[in-house]
Amino acid sequence: MPEPVIADTKPVVMELEAGDYFWCTCGQSTNQPFCNGAHAGTEFVPMKFTLEEKKQVALCACKYTQNAPFCDGSHAKL
């Protein structure tokens, strides 16, 4: 599988409402950290995740987290 584009070297911290979201795995979306379909024609597929309640999250933007879609600090090693 090809390597994702590093969209940023820090997480995207935001408060999200309960619901379904699609995290960009390719790094090419112009709507980071969410998918906008830029992966079309590649091996990448967005990752669906669900929040059961409103909460603050830190979503990975470097695309190398081992806890997708959440940041695990992997950007510090890039």
Short mmCIF file of N, CA and C in Angstrom, two decimals:
data_model
loop_
_atom_site.label_atom_id
_atom_site.label_comp_id
_atom_site.label_asym_id
_atom_site.label_seq_id
_atom_site.Cartn_x
_atom_site.Cartn_y
_atom_site.Cartn_z
N MET A 1 0.85 -1.19 0.00
CA MET A 1 0.00 0.00 0.00
C MET A 1 0.89 1.24 0.00
N PRO A 2 0.51 2.26 -0.75
CA PRO A 2 1.30 3.49 -0.78
C PRO A 2 1.26 4.24 0.55
N GLU A 3 2.21 5.12 0.73
CA GLU A 3 2.27 5.93 1.95
C GLU A 3 1.28 7.10 1.86
N PRO A 4 0.62 7.44 2.96
CA PRO A 4 -0.28 8.60 2.95
C PRO A 4 0.51 9.90 2.92
N VAL A 5 -0.13 10.95 2.46
CA VAL A 5 0.43 12.30 2.50
C VAL A 5 0.30 12.80 3.93
N ILE A 6 1.34 13.40 4.47
CA ILE A 6 1.27 14.00 5.80
C ILE A 6 0.55 15.34 5.66
N ALA A 7 -0.67 15.41 6.13
CA ALA A 7 -1.46 16.64 6.00
C ALA A 7 -0.97 17.71 6.97
N ASP A 8 -0.50 17.31 8.14
CA ASP A 8 0.01 18.24 9.15
C ASP A 8 0.81 17.45 10.16
N THR A 9 1.67 18.11 10.89
CA THR A 9 2.48 17.44 11.89
C THR A 9 2.00 17.73 13.31
N LYS A 10 0.73 18.07 13.41
CA LYS A 10 0.09 18.21 14.72
C LYS A 10 -1.36 17.76 14.56
N PRO A 11 -1.98 17.31 15.63
CA PRO A 11 -3.36 16.84 15.53
C PRO A 11 -4.34 17.99 15.32
N VAL A 12 -5.52 17.64 14.85
CA VAL A 12 -6.61 18.59 14.72
C VAL A 12 -7.50 18.40 15.95
N VAL A 13 -7.50 19.37 16.83
CA VAL A 13 -8.27 19.29 18.07
C VAL A 13 -9.57 20.05 17.86
N MET A 14 -10.68 19.38 18.13
CA MET A 14 -11.99 20.00 17.94
C MET A 14 -13.04 19.31 18.79
N GLU A 15 -14.15 19.99 18.96
CA GLU A 15 -15.28 19.40 19.66
C GLU A 15 -16.27 18.93 18.60
N LEU A 16 -16.65 17.67 18.68
CA LEU A 16 -17.58 17.09 17.72
C LEU A 16 -18.85 16.65 18.41
N GLU A 17 -19.95 16.77 17.70
CA GLU A 17 -21.23 16.28 18.17
C GLU A 17 -21.27 14.76 18.03
N ALA A 18 -22.18 14.12 18.72
CA ALA A 18 -22.38 12.68 18.55
C ALA A 18 -22.78 12.42 17.11
N GLY A 19 -22.28 11.32 16.55
CA GLY A 19 -22.64 10.98 15.18
C GLY A 19 -21.53 10.24 14.46
N ASP A 20 -21.74 10.02 13.17
CA ASP A 20 -20.78 9.31 12.32
C ASP A 20 -19.91 10.30 11.56
N TYR A 21 -18.63 9.96 11.44
CA TYR A 21 -17.66 10.79 10.74
C TYR A 21 -16.78 9.89 9.88
N PHE A 22 -16.19 10.48 8.84
CA PHE A 22 -15.28 9.74 7.97
C PHE A 22 -13.93 10.46 7.96
N TRP A 23 -12.95 9.81 8.59
CA TRP A 23 -11.59 10.35 8.73
C TRP A 23 -10.80 10.06 7.45
N CYS A 24 -10.11 11.07 6.96
CA CYS A 24 -9.26 10.92 5.77
C CYS A 24 -8.04 10.07 6.10
N THR A 25 -7.82 9.02 5.32
CA THR A 25 -6.65 8.15 5.53
C THR A 25 -5.52 8.44 4.54
N CYS A 26 -5.85 9.11 3.43
CA CYS A 26 -4.84 9.34 2.37
C CYS A 26 -4.03 10.60 2.60
N GLY A 27 -4.59 11.56 3.33
CA GLY A 27 -3.91 12.83 3.58
C GLY A 27 -4.12 13.87 2.49
N GLN A 28 -4.88 13.54 1.46
CA GLN A 28 -5.06 14.47 0.33
C GLN A 28 -6.32 15.33 0.42
N SER A 29 -7.19 15.06 1.36
CA SER A 29 -8.43 15.82 1.48
C SER A 29 -8.13 17.29 1.79
N THR A 30 -8.88 18.18 1.17
CA THR A 30 -8.78 19.60 1.50
C THR A 30 -9.69 19.95 2.66
N ASN A 31 -10.35 18.96 3.22
CA ASN A 31 -11.25 19.13 4.35
C ASN A 31 -10.71 18.37 5.57
N GLN A 32 -9.40 18.43 5.79
CA GLN A 32 -8.77 17.69 6.89
C GLN A 32 -9.42 18.01 8.22
N PRO A 33 -9.59 17.05 9.08
CA PRO A 33 -9.14 15.67 9.01
C PRO A 33 -10.17 14.73 8.38
N PHE A 34 -11.18 15.31 7.75
CA PHE A 34 -12.27 14.50 7.20
C PHE A 34 -12.09 14.25 5.71
N CYS A 35 -12.70 13.16 5.25
CA CYS A 35 -12.62 12.77 3.85
C CYS A 35 -13.45 13.69 2.97
N ASN A 36 -12.90 14.02 1.79
CA ASN A 36 -13.68 14.75 0.79
C ASN A 36 -13.70 14.01 -0.55
N GLY A 37 -13.24 12.75 -0.54
CA GLY A 37 -13.24 11.96 -1.76
C GLY A 37 -11.96 12.05 -2.57
N ALA A 38 -10.95 12.76 -2.08
CA ALA A 38 -9.70 12.93 -2.81
C ALA A 38 -8.95 11.61 -3.01
N HIS A 39 -9.32 10.58 -2.28
CA HIS A 39 -8.67 9.27 -2.39
C HIS A 39 -9.11 8.51 -3.64
N ALA A 40 -10.10 9.00 -4.36
CA ALA A 40 -10.64 8.29 -5.53
C ALA A 40 -9.51 7.89 -6.47
N GLY A 41 -9.52 6.64 -6.87
CA GLY A 41 -8.50 6.13 -7.77
C GLY A 41 -7.25 5.62 -7.08
N THR A 42 -7.27 5.63 -5.74
CA THR A 42 -6.13 5.14 -4.96
C THR A 42 -6.57 3.91 -4.16
N GLU A 43 -5.65 3.34 -3.43
CA GLU A 43 -5.96 2.19 -2.57
C GLU A 43 -6.54 2.62 -1.22
N PHE A 44 -6.56 3.90 -0.94
CA PHE A 44 -7.03 4.41 0.34
C PHE A 44 -8.56 4.44 0.39
N VAL A 45 -9.09 4.20 1.58
CA VAL A 45 -10.53 4.35 1.84
C VAL A 45 -10.67 5.11 3.16
N PRO A 46 -11.70 5.96 3.27
CA PRO A 46 -11.88 6.69 4.52
C PRO A 46 -12.24 5.74 5.66
N MET A 47 -11.94 6.17 6.86
CA MET A 47 -12.25 5.37 8.05
C MET A 47 -13.46 5.98 8.75
N LYS A 48 -14.53 5.20 8.84
CA LYS A 48 -15.72 5.66 9.55
C LYS A 48 -15.51 5.48 11.05
N PHE A 49 -15.87 6.52 11.80
CA PHE A 49 -15.88 6.38 13.26
C PHE A 49 -17.12 7.06 13.80
N THR A 50 -17.56 6.58 14.96
CA THR A 50 -18.80 7.06 15.56
C THR A 50 -18.52 7.55 16.98
N LEU A 51 -19.06 8.72 17.28
CA LEU A 51 -19.02 9.24 18.64
C LEU A 51 -20.41 9.09 19.23
N GLU A 52 -20.48 8.54 20.41
CA GLU A 52 -21.77 8.32 21.08
C GLU A 52 -22.27 9.57 21.79
N GLU A 53 -21.35 10.49 22.06
CA GLU A 53 -21.74 11.73 22.73
C GLU A 53 -20.82 12.85 22.27
N LYS A 54 -21.23 14.07 22.49
CA LYS A 54 -20.42 15.24 22.15
C LYS A 54 -19.14 15.20 22.96
N LYS A 55 -17.99 15.39 22.30
CA LYS A 55 -16.72 15.38 23.05
C LYS A 55 -15.63 16.06 22.26
N GLN A 56 -14.59 16.46 22.98
CA GLN A 56 -13.40 17.03 22.36
C GLN A 56 -12.48 15.89 21.94
N VAL A 57 -11.97 15.97 20.73
CA VAL A 57 -11.10 14.92 20.20
C VAL A 57 -9.85 15.55 19.59
N ALA A 58 -8.81 14.76 19.50
CA ALA A 58 -7.58 15.15 18.79
C ALA A 58 -7.41 14.14 17.67
N LEU A 59 -7.77 14.54 16.45
CA LEU A 59 -7.72 13.65 15.30
C LEU A 59 -6.36 13.75 14.61
N CYS A 60 -5.83 12.61 14.25
CA CYS A 60 -4.52 12.54 13.61
C CYS A 60 -4.54 13.23 12.25
N ALA A 61 -3.52 14.04 11.99
CA ALA A 61 -3.37 14.68 10.68
C ALA A 61 -2.13 14.17 9.96
N CYS A 62 -1.23 13.50 10.68
CA CYS A 62 -0.02 12.98 10.01
C CYS A 62 -0.29 11.65 9.32
N LYS A 63 -1.37 10.98 9.71
CA LYS A 63 -1.84 9.71 9.12
C LYS A 63 -1.00 8.51 9.52
N TYR A 64 -0.14 8.66 10.52
CA TYR A 64 0.70 7.54 10.97
C TYR A 64 0.35 7.04 12.37
N THR A 65 -0.75 7.49 12.93
CA THR A 65 -1.18 7.04 14.25
C THR A 65 -1.44 5.53 14.27
N GLN A 66 -1.23 4.93 15.39
CA GLN A 66 -1.58 3.51 15.58
C GLN A 66 -2.93 3.39 16.29
N ASN A 67 -3.58 4.55 16.51
CA ASN A 67 -4.87 4.59 17.21
C ASN A 67 -5.89 5.37 16.37
N ALA A 68 -5.91 5.11 15.08
CA ALA A 68 -6.76 5.87 14.14
C ALA A 68 -8.22 5.84 14.57
N PRO A 69 -8.87 6.98 14.44
CA PRO A 69 -8.44 8.22 13.84
C PRO A 69 -7.81 9.20 14.82
N PHE A 70 -7.58 8.75 16.03
CA PHE A 70 -7.11 9.65 17.09
C PHE A 70 -5.59 9.74 17.12
N CYS A 71 -5.10 10.90 17.48
CA CYS A 71 -3.66 11.14 17.57
C CYS A 71 -3.05 10.31 18.70
N ASP A 72 -1.90 9.69 18.41
CA ASP A 72 -1.17 8.96 19.45
C ASP A 72 0.25 9.52 19.63
N GLY A 73 0.52 10.67 19.01
CA GLY A 73 1.83 11.30 19.14
C GLY A 73 2.83 10.85 18.08
N SER A 74 2.41 10.04 17.13
CA SER A 74 3.31 9.55 16.07
C SER A 74 3.94 10.69 15.28
N HIS A 75 3.28 11.83 15.19
CA HIS A 75 3.82 12.96 14.43
C HIS A 75 5.16 13.44 15.00
N ALA A 76 5.40 13.19 16.27
CA ALA A 76 6.66 13.61 16.90
C ALA A 76 7.86 12.82 16.37
N LYS A 77 7.61 11.67 15.74
CA LYS A 77 8.69 10.83 15.23
C LYS A 77 8.95 11.04 13.73
N LEU A 78 8.18 11.94 13.10
CA LEU A 78 8.34 12.14 11.66
C LEU A 78 9.43 13.13 11.35
#
